[in-house]
XYZ file of C-alpha atoms in Angstrom:
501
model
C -89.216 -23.730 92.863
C -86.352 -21.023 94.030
C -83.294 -22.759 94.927
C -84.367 -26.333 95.368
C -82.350 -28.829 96.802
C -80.458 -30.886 94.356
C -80.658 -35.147 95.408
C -78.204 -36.499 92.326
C -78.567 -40.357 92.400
C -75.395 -41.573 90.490
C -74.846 -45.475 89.461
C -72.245 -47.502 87.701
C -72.896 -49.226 84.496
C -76.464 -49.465 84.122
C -78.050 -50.294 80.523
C -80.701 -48.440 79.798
C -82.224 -51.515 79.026
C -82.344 -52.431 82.509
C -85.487 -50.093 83.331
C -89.033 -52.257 83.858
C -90.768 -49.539 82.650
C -89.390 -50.587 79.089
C -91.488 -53.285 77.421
C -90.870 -55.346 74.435
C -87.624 -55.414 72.101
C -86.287 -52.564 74.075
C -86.508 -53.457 77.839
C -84.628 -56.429 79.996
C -86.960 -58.057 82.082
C -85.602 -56.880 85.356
C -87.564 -54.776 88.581
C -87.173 -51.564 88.952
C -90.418 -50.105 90.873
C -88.580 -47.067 92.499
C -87.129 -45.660 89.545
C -89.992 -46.785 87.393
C -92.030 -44.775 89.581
C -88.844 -41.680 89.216
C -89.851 -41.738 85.534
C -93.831 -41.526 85.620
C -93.925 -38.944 88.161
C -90.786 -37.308 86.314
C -89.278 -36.460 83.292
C -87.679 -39.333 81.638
C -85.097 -38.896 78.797
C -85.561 -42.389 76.800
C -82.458 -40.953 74.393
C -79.885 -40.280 76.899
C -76.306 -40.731 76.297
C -73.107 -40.443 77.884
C -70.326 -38.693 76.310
C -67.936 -41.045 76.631
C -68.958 -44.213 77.772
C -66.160 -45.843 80.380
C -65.891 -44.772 83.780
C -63.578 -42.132 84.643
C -63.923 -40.277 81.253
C -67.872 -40.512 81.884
C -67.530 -38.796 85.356
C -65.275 -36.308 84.426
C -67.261 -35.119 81.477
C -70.086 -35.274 83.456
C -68.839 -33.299 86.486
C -67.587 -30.636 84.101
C -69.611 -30.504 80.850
C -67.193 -30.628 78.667
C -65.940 -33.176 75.955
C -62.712 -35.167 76.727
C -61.107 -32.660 74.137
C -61.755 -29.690 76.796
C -62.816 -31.822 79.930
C -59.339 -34.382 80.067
C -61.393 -37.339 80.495
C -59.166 -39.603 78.232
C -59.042 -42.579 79.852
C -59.260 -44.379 83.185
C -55.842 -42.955 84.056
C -56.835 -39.372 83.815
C -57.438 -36.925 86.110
C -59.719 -33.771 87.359
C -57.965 -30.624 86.325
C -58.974 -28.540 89.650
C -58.599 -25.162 87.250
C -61.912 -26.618 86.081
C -65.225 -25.729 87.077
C -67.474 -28.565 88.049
C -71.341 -28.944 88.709
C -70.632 -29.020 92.255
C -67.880 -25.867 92.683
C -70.921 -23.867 90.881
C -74.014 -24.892 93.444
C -70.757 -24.195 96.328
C -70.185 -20.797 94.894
C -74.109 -20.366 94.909
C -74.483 -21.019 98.131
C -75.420 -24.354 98.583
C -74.017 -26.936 100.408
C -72.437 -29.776 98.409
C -71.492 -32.959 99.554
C -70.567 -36.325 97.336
C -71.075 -39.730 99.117
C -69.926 -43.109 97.472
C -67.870 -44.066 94.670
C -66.286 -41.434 91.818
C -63.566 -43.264 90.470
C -60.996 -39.694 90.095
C -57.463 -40.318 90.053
C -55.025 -37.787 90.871
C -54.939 -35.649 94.040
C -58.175 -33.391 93.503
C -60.799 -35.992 95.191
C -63.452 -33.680 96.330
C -64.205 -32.513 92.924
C -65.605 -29.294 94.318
C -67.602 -30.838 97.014
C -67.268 -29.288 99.699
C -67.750 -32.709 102.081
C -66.939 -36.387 101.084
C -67.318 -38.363 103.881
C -67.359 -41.647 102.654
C -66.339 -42.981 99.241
C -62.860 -43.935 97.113
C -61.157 -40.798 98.695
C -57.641 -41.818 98.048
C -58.214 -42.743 94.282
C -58.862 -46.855 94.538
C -61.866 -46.687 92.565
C -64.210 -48.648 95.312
C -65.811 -51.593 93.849
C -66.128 -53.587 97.146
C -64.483 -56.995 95.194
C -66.131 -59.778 97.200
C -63.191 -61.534 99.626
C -62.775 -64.561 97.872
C -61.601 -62.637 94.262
C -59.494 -60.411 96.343
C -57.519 -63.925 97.206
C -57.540 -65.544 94.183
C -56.099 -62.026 92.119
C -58.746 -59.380 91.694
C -60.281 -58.040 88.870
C -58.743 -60.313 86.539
C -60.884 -60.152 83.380
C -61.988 -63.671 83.045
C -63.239 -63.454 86.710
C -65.537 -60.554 86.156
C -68.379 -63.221 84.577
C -66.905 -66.323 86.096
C -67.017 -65.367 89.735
C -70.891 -64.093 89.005
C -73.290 -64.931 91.463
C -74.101 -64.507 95.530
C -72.448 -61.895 97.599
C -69.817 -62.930 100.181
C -70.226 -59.483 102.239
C -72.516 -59.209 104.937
C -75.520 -57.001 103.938
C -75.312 -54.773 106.508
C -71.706 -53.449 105.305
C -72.498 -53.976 101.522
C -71.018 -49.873 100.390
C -74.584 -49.557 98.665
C -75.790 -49.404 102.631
C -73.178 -47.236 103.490
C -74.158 -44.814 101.217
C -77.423 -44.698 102.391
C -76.713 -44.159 105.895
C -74.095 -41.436 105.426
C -76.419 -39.543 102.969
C -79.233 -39.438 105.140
C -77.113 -38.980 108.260
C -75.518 -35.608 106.514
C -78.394 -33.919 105.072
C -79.650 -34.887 108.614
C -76.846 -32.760 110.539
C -76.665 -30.244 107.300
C -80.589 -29.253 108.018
C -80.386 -29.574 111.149
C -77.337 -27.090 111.228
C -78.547 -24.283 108.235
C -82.339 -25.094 108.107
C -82.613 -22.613 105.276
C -79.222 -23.639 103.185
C -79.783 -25.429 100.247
C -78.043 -28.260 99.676
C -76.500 -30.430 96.560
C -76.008 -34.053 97.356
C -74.841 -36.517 94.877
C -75.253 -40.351 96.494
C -72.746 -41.739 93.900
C -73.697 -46.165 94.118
C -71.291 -48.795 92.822
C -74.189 -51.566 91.675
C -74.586 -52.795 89.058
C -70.902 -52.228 87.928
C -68.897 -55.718 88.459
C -68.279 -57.553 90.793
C -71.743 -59.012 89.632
C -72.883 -60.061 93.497
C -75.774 -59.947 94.893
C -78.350 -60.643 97.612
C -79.922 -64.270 97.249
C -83.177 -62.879 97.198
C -82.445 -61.266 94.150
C -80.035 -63.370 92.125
C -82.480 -66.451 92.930
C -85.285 -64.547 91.162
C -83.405 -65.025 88.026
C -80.766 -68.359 88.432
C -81.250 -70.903 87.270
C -85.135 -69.901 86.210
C -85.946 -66.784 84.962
C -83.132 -65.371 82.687
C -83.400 -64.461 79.424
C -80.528 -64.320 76.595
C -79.251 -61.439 75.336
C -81.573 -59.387 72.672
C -78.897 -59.394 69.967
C -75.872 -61.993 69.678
C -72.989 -61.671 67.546
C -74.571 -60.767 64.167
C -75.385 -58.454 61.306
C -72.795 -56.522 59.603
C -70.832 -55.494 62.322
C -69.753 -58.706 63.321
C -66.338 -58.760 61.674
C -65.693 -55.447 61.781
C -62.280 -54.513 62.857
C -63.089 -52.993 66.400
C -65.500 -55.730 67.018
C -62.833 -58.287 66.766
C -60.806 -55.664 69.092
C -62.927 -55.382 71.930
C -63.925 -59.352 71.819
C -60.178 -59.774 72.404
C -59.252 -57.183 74.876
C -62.400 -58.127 76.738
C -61.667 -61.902 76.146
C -65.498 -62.143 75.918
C -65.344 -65.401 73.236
C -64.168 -67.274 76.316
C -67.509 -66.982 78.146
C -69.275 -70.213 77.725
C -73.310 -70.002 77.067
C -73.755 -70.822 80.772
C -71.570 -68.343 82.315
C -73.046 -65.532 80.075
C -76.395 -66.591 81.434
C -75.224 -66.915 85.232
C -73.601 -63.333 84.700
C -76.835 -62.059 83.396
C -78.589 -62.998 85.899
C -76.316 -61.692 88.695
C -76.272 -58.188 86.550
C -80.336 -57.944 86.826
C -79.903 -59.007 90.453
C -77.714 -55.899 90.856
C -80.019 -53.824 88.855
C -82.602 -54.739 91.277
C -80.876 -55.004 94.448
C -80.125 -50.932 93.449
C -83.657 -49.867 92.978
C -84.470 -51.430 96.365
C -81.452 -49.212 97.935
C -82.543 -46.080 95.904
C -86.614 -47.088 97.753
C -84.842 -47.449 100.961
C -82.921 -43.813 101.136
C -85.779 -41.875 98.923
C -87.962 -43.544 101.722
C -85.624 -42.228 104.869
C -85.387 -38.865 103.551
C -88.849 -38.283 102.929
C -89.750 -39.504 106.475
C -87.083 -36.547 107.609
C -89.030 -33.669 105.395
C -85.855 -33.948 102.964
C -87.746 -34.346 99.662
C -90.044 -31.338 99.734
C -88.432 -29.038 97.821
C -85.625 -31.121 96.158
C -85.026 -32.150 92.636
C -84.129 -35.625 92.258
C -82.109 -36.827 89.101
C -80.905 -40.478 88.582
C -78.204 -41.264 85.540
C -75.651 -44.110 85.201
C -71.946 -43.217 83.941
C -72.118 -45.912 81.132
C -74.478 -48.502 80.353
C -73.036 -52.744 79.647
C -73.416 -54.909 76.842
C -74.180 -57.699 79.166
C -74.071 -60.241 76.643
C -75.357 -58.075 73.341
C -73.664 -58.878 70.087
C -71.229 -61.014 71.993
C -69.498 -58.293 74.336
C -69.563 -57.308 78.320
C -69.026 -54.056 80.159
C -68.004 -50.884 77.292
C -66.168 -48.467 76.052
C -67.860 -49.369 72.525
C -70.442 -47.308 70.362
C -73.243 -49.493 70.645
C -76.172 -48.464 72.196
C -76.213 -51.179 75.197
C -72.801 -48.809 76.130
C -73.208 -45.571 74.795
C -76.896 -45.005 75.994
C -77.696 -44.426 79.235
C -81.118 -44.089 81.523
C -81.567 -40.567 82.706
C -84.877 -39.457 84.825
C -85.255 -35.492 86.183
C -88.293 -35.539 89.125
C -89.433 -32.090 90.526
C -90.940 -31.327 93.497
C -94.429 -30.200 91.683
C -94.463 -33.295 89.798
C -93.106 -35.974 92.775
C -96.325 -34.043 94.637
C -98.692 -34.816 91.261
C -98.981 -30.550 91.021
C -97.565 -31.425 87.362
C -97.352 -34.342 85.287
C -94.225 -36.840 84.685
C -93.379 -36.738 80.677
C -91.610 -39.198 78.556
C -89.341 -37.356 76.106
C -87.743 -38.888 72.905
C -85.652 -36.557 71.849
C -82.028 -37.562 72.032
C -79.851 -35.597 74.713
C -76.597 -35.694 76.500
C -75.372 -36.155 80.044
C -73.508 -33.118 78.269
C -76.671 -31.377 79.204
C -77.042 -31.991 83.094
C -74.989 -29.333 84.460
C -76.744 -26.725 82.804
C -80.177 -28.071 83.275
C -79.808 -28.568 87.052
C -78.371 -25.070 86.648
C -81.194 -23.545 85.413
C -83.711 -25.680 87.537
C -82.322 -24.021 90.772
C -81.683 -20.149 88.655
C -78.171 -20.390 89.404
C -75.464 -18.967 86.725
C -73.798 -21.520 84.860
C -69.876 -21.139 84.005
C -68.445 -20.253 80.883
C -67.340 -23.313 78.625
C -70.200 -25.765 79.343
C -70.854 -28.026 76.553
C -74.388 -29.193 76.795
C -77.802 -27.232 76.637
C -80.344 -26.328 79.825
C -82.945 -28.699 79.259
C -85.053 -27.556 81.902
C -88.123 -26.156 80.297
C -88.092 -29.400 78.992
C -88.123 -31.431 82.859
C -90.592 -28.513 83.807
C -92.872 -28.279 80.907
C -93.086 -31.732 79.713
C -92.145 -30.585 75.849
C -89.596 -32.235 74.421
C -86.918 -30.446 73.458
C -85.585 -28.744 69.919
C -83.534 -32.172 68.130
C -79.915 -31.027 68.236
C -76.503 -33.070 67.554
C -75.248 -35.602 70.525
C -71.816 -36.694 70.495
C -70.081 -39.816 72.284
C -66.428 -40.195 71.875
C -64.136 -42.755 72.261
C -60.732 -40.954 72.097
C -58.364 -44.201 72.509
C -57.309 -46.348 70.638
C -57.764 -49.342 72.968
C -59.976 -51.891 70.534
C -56.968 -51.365 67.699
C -54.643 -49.345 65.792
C -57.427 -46.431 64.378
C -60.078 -47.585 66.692
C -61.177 -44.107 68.238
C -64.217 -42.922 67.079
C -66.988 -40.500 67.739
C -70.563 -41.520 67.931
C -73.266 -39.023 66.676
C -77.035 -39.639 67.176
C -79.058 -36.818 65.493
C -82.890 -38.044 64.766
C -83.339 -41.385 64.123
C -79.886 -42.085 62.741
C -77.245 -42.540 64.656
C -73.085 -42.503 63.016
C -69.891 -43.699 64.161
C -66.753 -42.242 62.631
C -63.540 -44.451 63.401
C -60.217 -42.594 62.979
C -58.626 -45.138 60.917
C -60.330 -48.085 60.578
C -63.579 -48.752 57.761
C -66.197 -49.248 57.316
C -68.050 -46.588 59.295
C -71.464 -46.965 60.488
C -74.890 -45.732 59.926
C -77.806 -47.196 61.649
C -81.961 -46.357 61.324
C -82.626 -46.776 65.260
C -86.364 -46.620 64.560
C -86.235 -49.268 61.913
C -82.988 -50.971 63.390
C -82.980 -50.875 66.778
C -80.576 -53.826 67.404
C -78.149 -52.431 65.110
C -77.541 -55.267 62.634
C -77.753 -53.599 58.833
C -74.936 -50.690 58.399
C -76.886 -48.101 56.112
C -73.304 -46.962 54.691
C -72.665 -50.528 52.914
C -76.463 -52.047 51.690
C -78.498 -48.556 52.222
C -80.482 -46.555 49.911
C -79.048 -43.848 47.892
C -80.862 -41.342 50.566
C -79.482 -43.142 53.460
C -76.091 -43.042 52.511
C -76.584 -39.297 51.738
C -77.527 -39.084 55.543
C -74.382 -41.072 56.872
C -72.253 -38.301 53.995
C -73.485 -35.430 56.192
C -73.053 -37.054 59.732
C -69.838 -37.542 58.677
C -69.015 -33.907 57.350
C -70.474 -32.545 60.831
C -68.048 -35.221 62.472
C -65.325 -33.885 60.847
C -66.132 -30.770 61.049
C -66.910 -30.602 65.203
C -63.846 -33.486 65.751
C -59.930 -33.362 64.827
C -58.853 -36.656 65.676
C -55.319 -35.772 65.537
C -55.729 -32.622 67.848
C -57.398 -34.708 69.919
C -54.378 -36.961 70.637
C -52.014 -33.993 70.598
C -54.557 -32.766 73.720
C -54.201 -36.122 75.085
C -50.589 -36.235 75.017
C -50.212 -32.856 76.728
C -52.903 -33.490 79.407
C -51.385 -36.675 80.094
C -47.694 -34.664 80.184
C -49.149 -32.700 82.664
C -50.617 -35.437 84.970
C -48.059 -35.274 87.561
C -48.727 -32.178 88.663
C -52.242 -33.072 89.638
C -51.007 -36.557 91.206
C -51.240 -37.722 94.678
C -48.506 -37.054 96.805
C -45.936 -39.664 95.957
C -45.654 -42.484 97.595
C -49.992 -42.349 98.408
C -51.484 -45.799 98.792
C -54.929 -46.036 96.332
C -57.343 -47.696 98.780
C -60.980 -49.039 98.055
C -63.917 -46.955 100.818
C -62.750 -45.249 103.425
C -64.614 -42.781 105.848
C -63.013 -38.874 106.446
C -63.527 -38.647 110.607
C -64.511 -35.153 111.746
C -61.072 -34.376 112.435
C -60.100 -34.495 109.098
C -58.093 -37.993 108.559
C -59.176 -40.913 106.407
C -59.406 -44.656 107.277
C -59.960 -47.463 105.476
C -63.708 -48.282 105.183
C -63.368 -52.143 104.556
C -60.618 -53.468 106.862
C -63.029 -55.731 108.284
C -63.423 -57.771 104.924
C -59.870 -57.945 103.780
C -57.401 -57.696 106.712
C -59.819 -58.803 109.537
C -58.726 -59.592 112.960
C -60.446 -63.229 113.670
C -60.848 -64.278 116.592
C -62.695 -67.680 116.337
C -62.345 -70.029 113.766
């Protein structure tokens, strides 16, 4: 498998939950056939998490392989550093071409992220969510309108970005193979669904409204209730103002996104294969985040708990799409930390210097899990309360929060307590608090919370100098034309000329 093609399938805000391949306590009841069938003829990572688990931070961790301490992914308002390696300057400087269609949420002015082709996607730093028409009237994203306004899309299929995507991916690696039949190529086909706006399809939001929704596996319970960021996030969210109906309705919309995604992911894994562009390419699927969705009383992120933190994340190869070698299902916890090295070593390529995660791919190619090693998931903001950044650690079957300055900590058993409901560091055995007494000594011993926010500071000092030229308009999609300028993807929906009423 010399220099295989790389086919990165990127999503917004899935829970790992949201995978029908999961069964019981653990899995939503949602359909999922294309990925599900990613993960048996694949390696699937049931313990995957992000490293920090809101969008831009996410991305730019991921794209670089660092921590927010080394990476700058603070916040939502930070940006690439281009003095930064990412996954995709590496396969460039290997050779390959690279090309990034869809949605990365960046700020600043270094949108191509070391791709060298972006020809469709939120190029000018507008984060691309597609709002549906109607929201865009009546004020946006407002927070309340995120579950309220759940339900059928008001955008014509046929334009929905999630087809875009599609068509520009397959119409590139098209022209790319056409052009340098013996190039390899990295493509990352980077999907909105099934972050909010929570539209869909009817055929897929009437599978589960009114009939056919379930309530959320955990509600607002156990001994993390009260705790200090809990009541945070509830209030910055504003998520005690969802009635019992609306939380259902947006549930049901989310699964219709969840589904409506695996049919997109079917419809471009089918196009390419009918094209010859699956033969010898390595196809990964991951999620930036994952969404409470209702659990213990909460939407969307940016919290420790697992419906956030964790994230699905399946690694098919050629020999084992082609049933030469068998899919595996491995336990062991990892990090999205881990991805640029992996799909480093799955194509022999030399990684950079200052990558964070491990090169898990005699894991993907052998089907062994891999040795059980620390994962980290920070949370370097404040944002749920004064002392509310934490880091998470999962190591084993335990998994620890550290807060900066607010108590108590936590400890959970995930094997015993998978909902997270009994904090091992107030009503645990003598043993179990023992554990949470060392995961907290390698927390403090791998994470200075005040150097963090003296980093933070300084990166966010030195922000301007990686801005957009001033005086840039953030728009949502937009295409780059061949000759090089960039037009606004979406006119049609939200400035259209009509001409019959």
């Amino acid at each position: 498998m010399s220099r295989p093609n790389i086919l990165f399938l990127f999503s917004d805000e899935h829970s790992y939950r949201c995978l029908s391949l999961l069964e019981g306590q653990t899995g939503e009841p949602v359909q999922t056939p294309v990925l599900d069938g990613l993960a048996k003829h694949g390696s699937f990572f049931s313990s995957a998490y992000c490293q920090s688990p809101l969008c831009t931070p996410s991305r730019i961790c991921l794209l670089t392989g660092r921590s927010p301490m080394t990476g700058g992914g603070w916040g939502n308002g930070s940006y690439l550093k281009p003095e930064i390696p990412t996954v995709a300057s590496a396969f460039a400087d290997a050779g390959y071409a690279t090309c990034l269609v869809g949605k990365m949420h960046l700020g600043g002015a270094n949108q191509m992220a070391g791709f060298a082709n972006r020809p469709y996607g939120d190029l000018t730093g507008g984060a691309g969510h597609q709002r549906d028409p109607l929201s865009v009237r009546e004020g946006g994203f407002e927070m309340r309108s995120r579950t309220a306004d759940a339900g059928l899309t008001e955008i014509p299929e046929s334009v929905l970005q999630e087809q875009v995507i599609v068509r520009e991916t397959v119409a590139y690696l098209r022209e790319q193979t056409a052009a340098e039949p013996d190039r390899p190529w990295f493509l990352c086909a980077s999907f909105s669904r099934p972050h909010f706006p929570l539209t869909a399809p009817r055929r897929f939001l009437d599978k589960y409204w009114p009939e056919g929704i379930t309530p959320p596996k955990v509600g607002r319970t156990g001994d993390t209730a009260s705790h200090p960021m809990t009541v945070g996030m509830a209030k910055g969210f504003r998520t005690e103002e969802v009635s019992e109906q609306e939380m259902m309705k947006a549930r049901a919309a989310y699964f219709a996104c969840v589904d409506y995604l695996d049919e997109i992911l079917g419809d471009l894994l089918h196009l390419m294969e009918r094209s010859g562009l699956l033969e010898n390419t390595v196809v990964v699927y991951t999620t930036d985040h994952g969404e409470m969705a209702g659990e213990h009383g909460m939407w969307w992120k940016n919290s420790w708990h697992e419906a956030a933190a964790r994230v699905p994340l399946i690694v098919q190869t050629p020999s084992q799409r082609s049933g030469e070698s068998s899919g595996a299902r491995l336990d062991t916890p990892v990090s999205l930390a881990d991805l640029f090295p992996t799909l480093c070593g799955l194509a022999n390529i030399a990684a950079p210097d200052g990558l964070e995660g491990r090169d898990l791919s005699k894991a993907v190619t052998t089907g062994t899990e891999p040795p059980a090693e620390p994962v980290f998931v920070d949370n370097p903001l404040p944002r749920w309360g004064k002392g509310s950044e934490h880091r998470l650690v999962r190591l084993g079957k335990y998994k620890f929060v550290r807060f900066r300055g607010m108590t108590p900590h936590l400890l959970f058993d995930l094997e015993a307590d998978p909902l997270e409901q009994r904090n091992l560091l107030v009503n645990g055995t003598e043993e179990e608090m023992a554990t949470g007494r060392q995961l907290k000594a390698l927390v403090d011993s791998s994470w200075d919370f005040d150097a963090a926010e003296g980093q933070r500071r300084k990166d966010e000092a030195e922000l301007r100098r990686n801005a957009l030229a001033e005086g840039a308009r953030r728009h949502g999609n937009c295409y780059r034309m061949p000759d090089g300028r960039i037009v606004v993807a979406d006119t049609p929906l939200y400035d259209p000329r009509v001409v019959e009423l």
